[in-house]
């Protein structure tokens, strides 16, 4: 057995035991699990995370204790372990070394995360009666990109799907084919069928995220909650969402509506024309006033890039037609048939090695 698999097996065993012990003494066990996380910490990035966790949980009245207990009671523990290890160990620790090695060889930053926008707008051709998708990448494009990405040390992926669930079965096949990768599957206005939910439950390496502003999202969240699926909600924010942010607390009316989704995690994304409020979101998270963990998807992806690669622009986002929309650099690459390495060389920043990496 190689070193990576052996270390992963050890981590899985320890985390499994730690989660099981939480039933007897949740507060003590959660703190102990954070201590165990430090033992397996392999660099400054992981140390930073453990420092934050331990600081937050030092407050016995922290609503995060309520959040964590609810999360553990209502989520498949195997999912928590598998996705957590795929991100924390595979993507942010072991494969981070591959990212830096490949970045040095290529001379450009290798992104740690790929984001795909997919629009399921199938249109019937009036002449042939065939179904096709206009101006849209297909699933083979995503599969090819993931295959290229894993060779470079990229092991985290987000798929943002809009317009229906006819592609969901093939997307789930991608989850199955990449068991050691981490996936975040955002459903914009697409809902899943019973069979698709059951299939995702078996994968265990994916977090579903549903649009809190979609009328169907409430029913979907209840179904995911009842089935103990690992899920979150997300919201496209505007500037008005952050009025009087300093006065927000756990009982604020503007936040109570999100509690109905019974999700322990909320992802925020800036709406069209809205400035990024990521710094504000980070401060809200660190204050620990709310019984849910709040992320700004893009801002926090930049923070992770900074810690892993000493460069904020450390992820790539593909539009539904296969063109690159992030990072927004002058020398864009719009040929969806070119290789991922060619795209990286065209749009990603120059790699500047840092002697402080661990």
CSV table of C-alpha atoms in Angstrom, one decimal:
chain,number,residue,atom,x,y,z
A,1,UNK,CA,0.0,0.0,0.0
A,2,UNK,CA,1.4,3.4,-1.0
A,3,UNK,CA,2.0,6.2,1.6
A,4,UNK,CA,-1.0,8.3,0.4
A,5,UNK,CA,-3.5,5.4,0.8
A,6,UNK,CA,-2.0,4.3,4.1
A,7,UNK,CA,-2.2,7.9,5.6
A,8,UNK,CA,-5.8,8.2,4.2
A,9,UNK,CA,-6.8,5.0,5.9
A,10,UNK,CA,-5.3,6.1,9.2
A,11,UNK,CA,-7.2,9.4,9.0
A,12,UNK,CA,-10.4,7.7,8.1
A,13,UNK,CA,-10.1,5.3,11.1
A,14,UNK,CA,-9.4,8.1,13.5
A,15,UNK,CA,-12.1,10.4,12.2
A,16,UNK,CA,-14.7,7.6,12.2
A,17,UNK,CA,-14.0,6.9,15.9
A,18,UNK,CA,-14.0,10.5,16.8
A,19,UNK,CA,-17.5,11.1,15.2
A,20,UNK,CA,-18.8,8.0,17.0
A,21,UNK,CA,-17.6,9.3,20.3
A,22,UNK,CA,-19.5,12.5,19.9
A,23,UNK,CA,-22.7,10.8,20.9
A,24,UNK,CA,-21.4,10.4,24.4
A,25,UNK,CA,-19.9,13.8,25.0
A,26,UNK,CA,-20.4,16.1,22.0
A,27,UNK,CA,-18.5,19.2,23.3
A,28,UNK,CA,-15.5,17.4,24.6
A,29,UNK,CA,-15.4,15.2,21.5
A,30,UNK,CA,-15.6,18.1,19.0
A,31,UNK,CA,-12.7,19.8,20.7
A,32,UNK,CA,-10.8,16.5,20.7
A,33,UNK,CA,-11.4,16.0,17.0
A,34,UNK,CA,-9.9,19.5,16.4
A,35,UNK,CA,-6.9,18.4,18.4
A,36,UNK,CA,-6.6,15.2,16.2
A,37,UNK,CA,-6.8,17.4,13.1
A,38,UNK,CA,-3.7,19.2,14.3
A,39,UNK,CA,-1.9,15.9,14.7
A,40,UNK,CA,-2.5,15.2,11.0
A,41,UNK,CA,-1.9,18.8,9.9
A,42,UNK,CA,0.8,18.8,7.3
A,43,UNK,CA,1.4,22.6,6.7
A,44,UNK,CA,0.5,26.1,7.5
A,45,UNK,CA,-2.9,26.0,5.7
A,46,UNK,CA,-4.2,23.2,7.9
A,47,UNK,CA,-2.7,24.8,11.0
A,48,UNK,CA,-4.6,28.1,10.3
A,49,UNK,CA,-7.9,26.2,10.0
A,50,UNK,CA,-7.4,24.3,13.2
A,51,UNK,CA,-6.4,27.5,15.0
A,52,UNK,CA,-9.7,29.1,13.9
A,53,UNK,CA,-11.8,26.1,14.9
A,54,UNK,CA,-10.2,25.8,18.4
A,55,UNK,CA,-10.7,29.6,19.0
A,56,UNK,CA,-14.4,29.5,18.0
A,57,UNK,CA,-15.1,26.4,20.1
A,58,UNK,CA,-13.4,27.8,23.2
A,59,UNK,CA,-16.7,29.6,23.8
A,60,UNK,CA,-19.0,27.1,25.6
A,61,UNK,CA,-22.1,29.1,24.4
A,62,UNK,CA,-21.0,29.1,20.7
A,63,UNK,CA,-24.0,28.4,18.4
A,64,UNK,CA,-21.5,26.3,16.4
A,65,UNK,CA,-21.9,23.5,18.9
A,66,UNK,CA,-25.6,23.4,18.1
A,67,UNK,CA,-24.8,23.5,14.4
A,68,UNK,CA,-22.2,20.7,14.6
A,69,UNK,CA,-24.5,18.5,16.7
A,70,UNK,CA,-27.4,18.9,14.3
A,71,UNK,CA,-25.0,18.3,11.4
A,72,UNK,CA,-23.8,15.0,12.9
A,73,UNK,CA,-27.3,13.9,13.9
A,74,UNK,CA,-28.8,14.5,10.4
A,75,UNK,CA,-26.0,13.6,8.0
A,76,UNK,CA,-24.5,10.3,6.8
A,77,UNK,CA,-21.2,10.1,8.7
A,78,UNK,CA,-19.6,8.2,5.8
A,79,UNK,CA,-20.3,11.2,3.6
A,80,UNK,CA,-18.8,13.6,6.1
A,81,UNK,CA,-15.6,11.5,6.3
A,82,UNK,CA,-15.2,10.8,2.6
A,83,UNK,CA,-15.8,14.4,1.3
A,84,UNK,CA,-13.8,15.9,4.2
A,85,UNK,CA,-10.8,13.7,3.6
A,86,UNK,CA,-11.0,14.2,-0.2
A,87,UNK,CA,-10.8,17.9,0.4
A,88,UNK,CA,-8.7,18.2,3.5
A,89,UNK,CA,-6.1,15.5,2.7
A,90,UNK,CA,-6.3,14.8,-1.0
A,91,UNK,CA,-6.9,18.3,-2.3
A,92,UNK,CA,-5.4,20.6,0.3
A,93,UNK,CA,-2.5,18.5,1.6
A,94,UNK,CA,-1.2,15.7,-0.6
A,95,UNK,CA,-2.2,17.0,-4.0
A,96,UNK,CA,-1.2,20.6,-3.0
A,97,UNK,CA,2.4,19.4,-3.3
A,98,UNK,CA,1.6,18.2,-6.9
A,99,UNK,CA,0.0,21.5,-7.7
A,100,UNK,CA,3.1,23.4,-6.7
A,101,UNK,CA,5.5,20.9,-8.4
A,102,UNK,CA,3.5,21.1,-11.7
A,103,UNK,CA,3.1,24.9,-11.3
A,104,UNK,CA,6.9,25.3,-11.1
A,105,UNK,CA,7.4,23.0,-14.1
A,106,UNK,CA,4.8,24.8,-16.2
A,107,UNK,CA,5.7,28.3,-15.0
A,108,UNK,CA,2.0,29.2,-14.3
A,109,UNK,CA,-0.3,28.7,-11.3
A,110,UNK,CA,-2.1,25.4,-11.5
A,111,UNK,CA,-5.7,26.0,-10.1
A,112,UNK,CA,-6.8,24.0,-7.1
A,113,UNK,CA,-10.4,24.2,-8.1
A,114,UNK,CA,-12.3,23.9,-11.4
A,115,UNK,CA,-15.9,25.3,-11.7
A,116,UNK,CA,-18.2,24.3,-14.5
A,117,UNK,CA,-21.4,26.1,-15.5
A,118,UNK,CA,-23.8,23.8,-17.2
A,119,UNK,CA,-27.2,24.8,-18.7
A,120,UNK,CA,-29.5,21.9,-19.4
A,121,UNK,CA,-31.5,23.8,-22.1
A,122,UNK,CA,-32.3,20.9,-24.4
A,123,UNK,CA,-33.9,22.0,-27.6
A,124,UNK,CA,-35.7,19.8,-30.2
A,125,UNK,CA,-34.6,20.3,-33.8
A,126,UNK,CA,-37.8,20.9,-35.8
A,127,UNK,CA,-36.3,19.3,-38.9
A,128,UNK,CA,-34.7,16.2,-37.5
A,129,UNK,CA,-36.8,15.9,-34.3
A,130,UNK,CA,-33.4,15.3,-32.5
A,131,UNK,CA,-32.7,16.7,-29.1
A,132,UNK,CA,-29.6,18.9,-28.8
A,133,UNK,CA,-28.3,21.6,-26.6
A,134,UNK,CA,-27.6,25.0,-28.1
A,135,UNK,CA,-24.3,26.7,-27.3
A,136,UNK,CA,-23.6,24.4,-24.4
A,137,UNK,CA,-20.7,22.1,-23.4
A,138,UNK,CA,-21.5,18.5,-23.0
A,139,UNK,CA,-20.6,16.1,-20.2
A,140,UNK,CA,-17.7,14.8,-22.2
A,141,UNK,CA,-16.1,18.2,-21.9
A,142,UNK,CA,-16.3,18.1,-18.1
A,143,UNK,CA,-15.1,14.5,-18.0
A,144,UNK,CA,-12.1,15.4,-20.1
A,145,UNK,CA,-11.2,18.5,-18.1
A,146,UNK,CA,-11.4,16.5,-14.8
A,147,UNK,CA,-9.2,13.7,-16.2
A,148,UNK,CA,-6.6,16.4,-17.3
A,149,UNK,CA,-7.0,18.2,-13.9
A,150,UNK,CA,-6.3,15.1,-11.7
A,151,UNK,CA,-3.0,14.5,-13.5
A,152,UNK,CA,-1.9,18.0,-12.4
A,153,UNK,CA,-3.0,17.6,-8.8
A,154,UNK,CA,-6.4,19.3,-9.1
A,155,UNK,CA,-8.9,17.3,-7.0
A,156,UNK,CA,-11.8,19.7,-6.2
A,157,UNK,CA,-14.6,20.5,-8.6
A,158,UNK,CA,-17.9,22.5,-8.6
A,159,UNK,CA,-20.7,22.0,-11.1
A,160,UNK,CA,-23.4,24.7,-11.3
A,161,UNK,CA,-26.4,23.3,-13.2
A,162,UNK,CA,-29.3,25.3,-14.5
A,163,UNK,CA,-32.4,24.4,-16.4
A,164,UNK,CA,-33.4,20.9,-15.4
A,165,UNK,CA,-32.1,17.5,-14.3
A,166,UNK,CA,-31.8,15.5,-17.5
A,167,UNK,CA,-28.0,15.6,-17.3
A,168,UNK,CA,-27.9,14.7,-13.6
A,169,UNK,CA,-27.6,11.0,-14.2
A,170,UNK,CA,-24.4,11.5,-16.2
A,171,UNK,CA,-23.1,14.0,-13.7
A,172,UNK,CA,-23.6,11.4,-11.0
A,173,UNK,CA,-21.5,8.9,-13.1
A,174,UNK,CA,-18.7,11.5,-13.0
A,175,UNK,CA,-18.9,11.5,-9.2
A,176,UNK,CA,-18.7,7.7,-9.2
A,177,UNK,CA,-15.7,7.6,-11.6
A,178,UNK,CA,-13.7,10.0,-9.4
A,179,UNK,CA,-14.1,8.6,-5.9
A,180,UNK,CA,-11.1,10.4,-4.4
A,181,UNK,CA,-12.1,13.8,-5.7
A,182,UNK,CA,-14.4,16.3,-4.0
A,183,UNK,CA,-17.5,17.7,-5.8
A,184,UNK,CA,-19.9,20.5,-5.0
A,185,UNK,CA,-23.0,20.2,-7.1
A,186,UNK,CA,-25.0,23.5,-7.2
A,187,UNK,CA,-28.6,23.2,-8.5
A,188,UNK,CA,-29.7,26.6,-9.7
A,189,UNK,CA,-33.2,25.9,-10.8
A,190,UNK,CA,-32.8,22.2,-11.2
A,191,UNK,CA,-34.3,19.6,-8.8
A,192,UNK,CA,-33.3,16.0,-8.4
A,193,UNK,CA,-35.5,12.9,-8.8
A,194,UNK,CA,-35.8,10.2,-6.0
A,195,UNK,CA,-33.5,7.9,-8.0
A,196,UNK,CA,-30.9,10.6,-8.5
A,197,UNK,CA,-30.9,11.4,-4.8
A,198,UNK,CA,-30.4,7.7,-3.9
A,199,UNK,CA,-27.6,7.5,-6.4
A,200,UNK,CA,-25.8,10.6,-4.9
A,201,UNK,CA,-26.2,9.2,-1.4
A,202,UNK,CA,-24.2,6.2,-2.5
A,203,UNK,CA,-21.4,8.3,-4.0
A,204,UNK,CA,-20.5,10.1,-0.6
A,205,UNK,CA,-17.9,12.4,-2.3
A,206,UNK,CA,-20.3,15.2,-3.1
A,207,UNK,CA,-22.1,18.0,-1.4
A,208,UNK,CA,-25.4,19.1,-3.0
A,209,UNK,CA,-26.2,22.8,-2.8
A,210,UNK,CA,-29.6,24.2,-3.6
A,211,UNK,CA,-30.6,27.7,-4.5
A,212,UNK,CA,-32.4,29.1,-1.5
A,213,UNK,CA,-34.3,31.6,-3.7
A,214,UNK,CA,-35.8,28.9,-5.9
A,215,UNK,CA,-39.5,28.1,-5.1
A,216,UNK,CA,-38.9,24.3,-5.1
A,217,UNK,CA,-35.8,24.5,-2.8
A,218,UNK,CA,-37.8,24.1,0.4
A,219,UNK,CA,-39.3,20.8,-0.5
A,220,UNK,CA,-35.9,19.6,-1.9
A,221,UNK,CA,-34.1,20.5,1.3
A,222,UNK,CA,-36.6,18.6,3.4
A,223,UNK,CA,-36.1,15.5,1.3
A,224,UNK,CA,-32.3,15.8,1.5
A,225,UNK,CA,-32.5,16.3,5.2
A,226,UNK,CA,-34.7,13.3,5.8
A,227,UNK,CA,-32.4,11.1,3.7
A,228,UNK,CA,-29.3,12.4,5.6
A,229,UNK,CA,-27.7,13.7,2.4
A,230,UNK,CA,-24.8,16.0,2.8
A,231,UNK,CA,-26.2,19.3,1.5
A,232,UNK,CA,-26.0,23.1,1.8
A,233,UNK,CA,-27.9,26.1,0.5
A,234,UNK,CA,-26.7,29.1,-1.5
A,235,UNK,CA,-27.9,32.6,-2.2
A,236,UNK,CA,-27.0,35.2,-4.8
A,237,UNK,CA,-26.6,38.3,-2.6
A,238,UNK,CA,-26.9,42.0,-3.4
A,239,UNK,CA,-25.6,45.1,-1.5
A,240,UNK,CA,-28.8,45.3,0.5
A,241,UNK,CA,-28.1,42.0,2.1
A,242,UNK,CA,-25.4,43.6,4.1
A,243,UNK,CA,-27.2,46.7,5.4
A,244,UNK,CA,-26.7,46.9,9.2
A,245,UNK,CA,-24.6,43.8,9.1
A,246,UNK,CA,-23.1,44.7,12.5
A,247,UNK,CA,-26.5,44.4,14.2
A,248,UNK,CA,-27.2,40.9,12.9
A,249,UNK,CA,-27.6,38.1,15.4
A,250,UNK,CA,-29.0,34.6,15.4
A,251,UNK,CA,-32.6,36.0,15.8
A,252,UNK,CA,-32.4,38.5,13.0
A,253,UNK,CA,-35.5,38.2,10.7
A,254,UNK,CA,-33.3,38.5,7.6
A,255,UNK,CA,-31.6,35.3,8.5
A,256,UNK,CA,-34.4,33.2,10.0
A,257,UNK,CA,-35.7,32.2,6.6
A,258,UNK,CA,-32.5,30.3,6.0
A,259,UNK,CA,-32.9,28.2,9.1
A,260,UNK,CA,-36.0,26.6,7.6
A,261,UNK,CA,-33.7,24.7,5.2
A,262,UNK,CA,-32.0,22.9,8.2
A,263,UNK,CA,-28.7,23.2,6.5
A,264,UNK,CA,-25.5,23.7,8.5
A,265,UNK,CA,-23.8,25.5,5.6
A,266,UNK,CA,-24.7,28.5,3.5
A,267,UNK,CA,-22.7,29.5,0.3
A,268,UNK,CA,-23.0,33.1,-0.8
A,269,UNK,CA,-22.3,34.4,-4.3
A,270,UNK,CA,-22.4,38.0,-5.5
A,271,UNK,CA,-25.3,38.7,-7.8
A,272,UNK,CA,-25.0,40.4,-11.1
A,273,UNK,CA,-23.5,43.9,-10.7
A,274,UNK,CA,-22.9,43.5,-7.0
A,275,UNK,CA,-19.6,44.1,-5.4
A,276,UNK,CA,-18.0,41.3,-3.5
A,277,UNK,CA,-18.6,41.3,0.3
A,278,UNK,CA,-16.3,38.4,1.0
A,279,UNK,CA,-14.4,40.2,3.8
A,280,UNK,CA,-17.7,40.9,5.6
A,281,UNK,CA,-18.8,37.3,5.2
A,282,UNK,CA,-15.5,36.1,6.7
A,283,UNK,CA,-15.9,38.4,9.7
A,284,UNK,CA,-19.5,37.1,10.2
A,285,UNK,CA,-18.2,33.6,10.2
A,286,UNK,CA,-15.4,34.2,12.6
A,287,UNK,CA,-17.7,35.9,15.1
A,288,UNK,CA,-19.7,32.7,15.3
A,289,UNK,CA,-23.1,34.3,16.1
A,290,UNK,CA,-25.2,32.0,13.9
A,291,UNK,CA,-25.9,28.2,14.0
A,292,UNK,CA,-24.7,27.8,10.5
A,293,UNK,CA,-21.3,28.1,8.7
A,294,UNK,CA,-21.3,30.9,6.1
A,295,UNK,CA,-19.0,31.0,3.1
A,296,UNK,CA,-18.5,33.5,0.2
A,297,UNK,CA,-17.8,31.0,-2.6
A,298,UNK,CA,-15.4,33.1,-4.6
A,299,UNK,CA,-13.8,35.1,-1.9
A,300,UNK,CA,-13.0,32.0,0.2
A,301,UNK,CA,-11.8,30.2,-2.9
A,302,UNK,CA,-9.3,33.0,-3.3
A,303,UNK,CA,-8.3,32.7,0.3
A,304,UNK,CA,-7.6,29.0,-0.1
A,305,UNK,CA,-5.6,29.7,-3.2
A,306,UNK,CA,-3.5,32.3,-1.3
A,307,UNK,CA,-2.7,29.7,1.4
A,308,UNK,CA,-2.0,26.8,-1.0
A,309,UNK,CA,-0.2,28.7,-3.8
A,310,UNK,CA,0.6,32.2,-2.6
A,311,UNK,CA,-1.6,33.5,-5.3
A,312,UNK,CA,-5.3,34.6,-5.1
A,313,UNK,CA,-6.2,33.6,-8.6
A,314,UNK,CA,-6.0,29.9,-8.0
A,315,UNK,CA,-9.2,28.6,-9.6
A,316,UNK,CA,-10.7,28.4,-13.1
A,317,UNK,CA,-14.4,28.8,-14.0
A,318,UNK,CA,-15.8,27.7,-17.3
A,319,UNK,CA,-18.9,29.2,-18.8
A,320,UNK,CA,-21.6,27.0,-20.3
A,321,UNK,CA,-20.1,27.3,-23.8
A,322,UNK,CA,-16.7,26.1,-22.6
A,323,UNK,CA,-15.0,29.6,-22.5
A,324,UNK,CA,-13.1,30.7,-19.4
A,325,UNK,CA,-14.8,33.4,-17.3
A,326,UNK,CA,-12.5,33.4,-14.3
A,327,UNK,CA,-9.9,34.6,-13.9
A,328,UNK,CA,-10.7,37.6,-16.0
A,329,UNK,CA,-7.3,38.3,-17.5
A,330,UNK,CA,-6.6,40.1,-20.8
A,331,UNK,CA,-5.2,37.1,-22.6
A,332,UNK,CA,-8.3,34.9,-22.4
A,333,UNK,CA,-8.6,31.4,-23.9
A,334,UNK,CA,-11.9,30.7,-25.6
A,335,UNK,CA,-11.1,27.5,-27.5
A,336,UNK,CA,-12.9,24.7,-25.7
A,337,UNK,CA,-11.1,22.0,-27.7
A,338,UNK,CA,-7.7,23.0,-26.5
A,339,UNK,CA,-6.0,21.2,-23.6
A,340,UNK,CA,-6.3,22.3,-20.0
A,341,UNK,CA,-2.6,23.0,-19.9
A,342,UNK,CA,-2.9,25.4,-22.8
A,343,UNK,CA,-5.7,27.2,-21.1
A,344,UNK,CA,-3.7,27.4,-17.9
A,345,UNK,CA,-0.7,28.9,-19.8
A,346,UNK,CA,-3.1,31.4,-21.5
A,347,UNK,CA,-5.1,32.7,-18.5
A,348,UNK,CA,-3.4,31.8,-15.2
A,349,UNK,CA,-0.8,34.0,-13.4
A,350,UNK,CA,2.9,33.3,-13.6
A,351,UNK,CA,4.0,31.0,-10.8
A,352,UNK,CA,6.3,32.5,-8.2
A,353,UNK,CA,7.8,29.9,-5.9
A,354,UNK,CA,7.6,30.6,-2.2
A,355,UNK,CA,10.3,29.3,0.1
A,356,UNK,CA,7.7,29.2,3.0
A,357,UNK,CA,5.6,26.4,1.6
A,358,UNK,CA,5.4,23.3,3.8
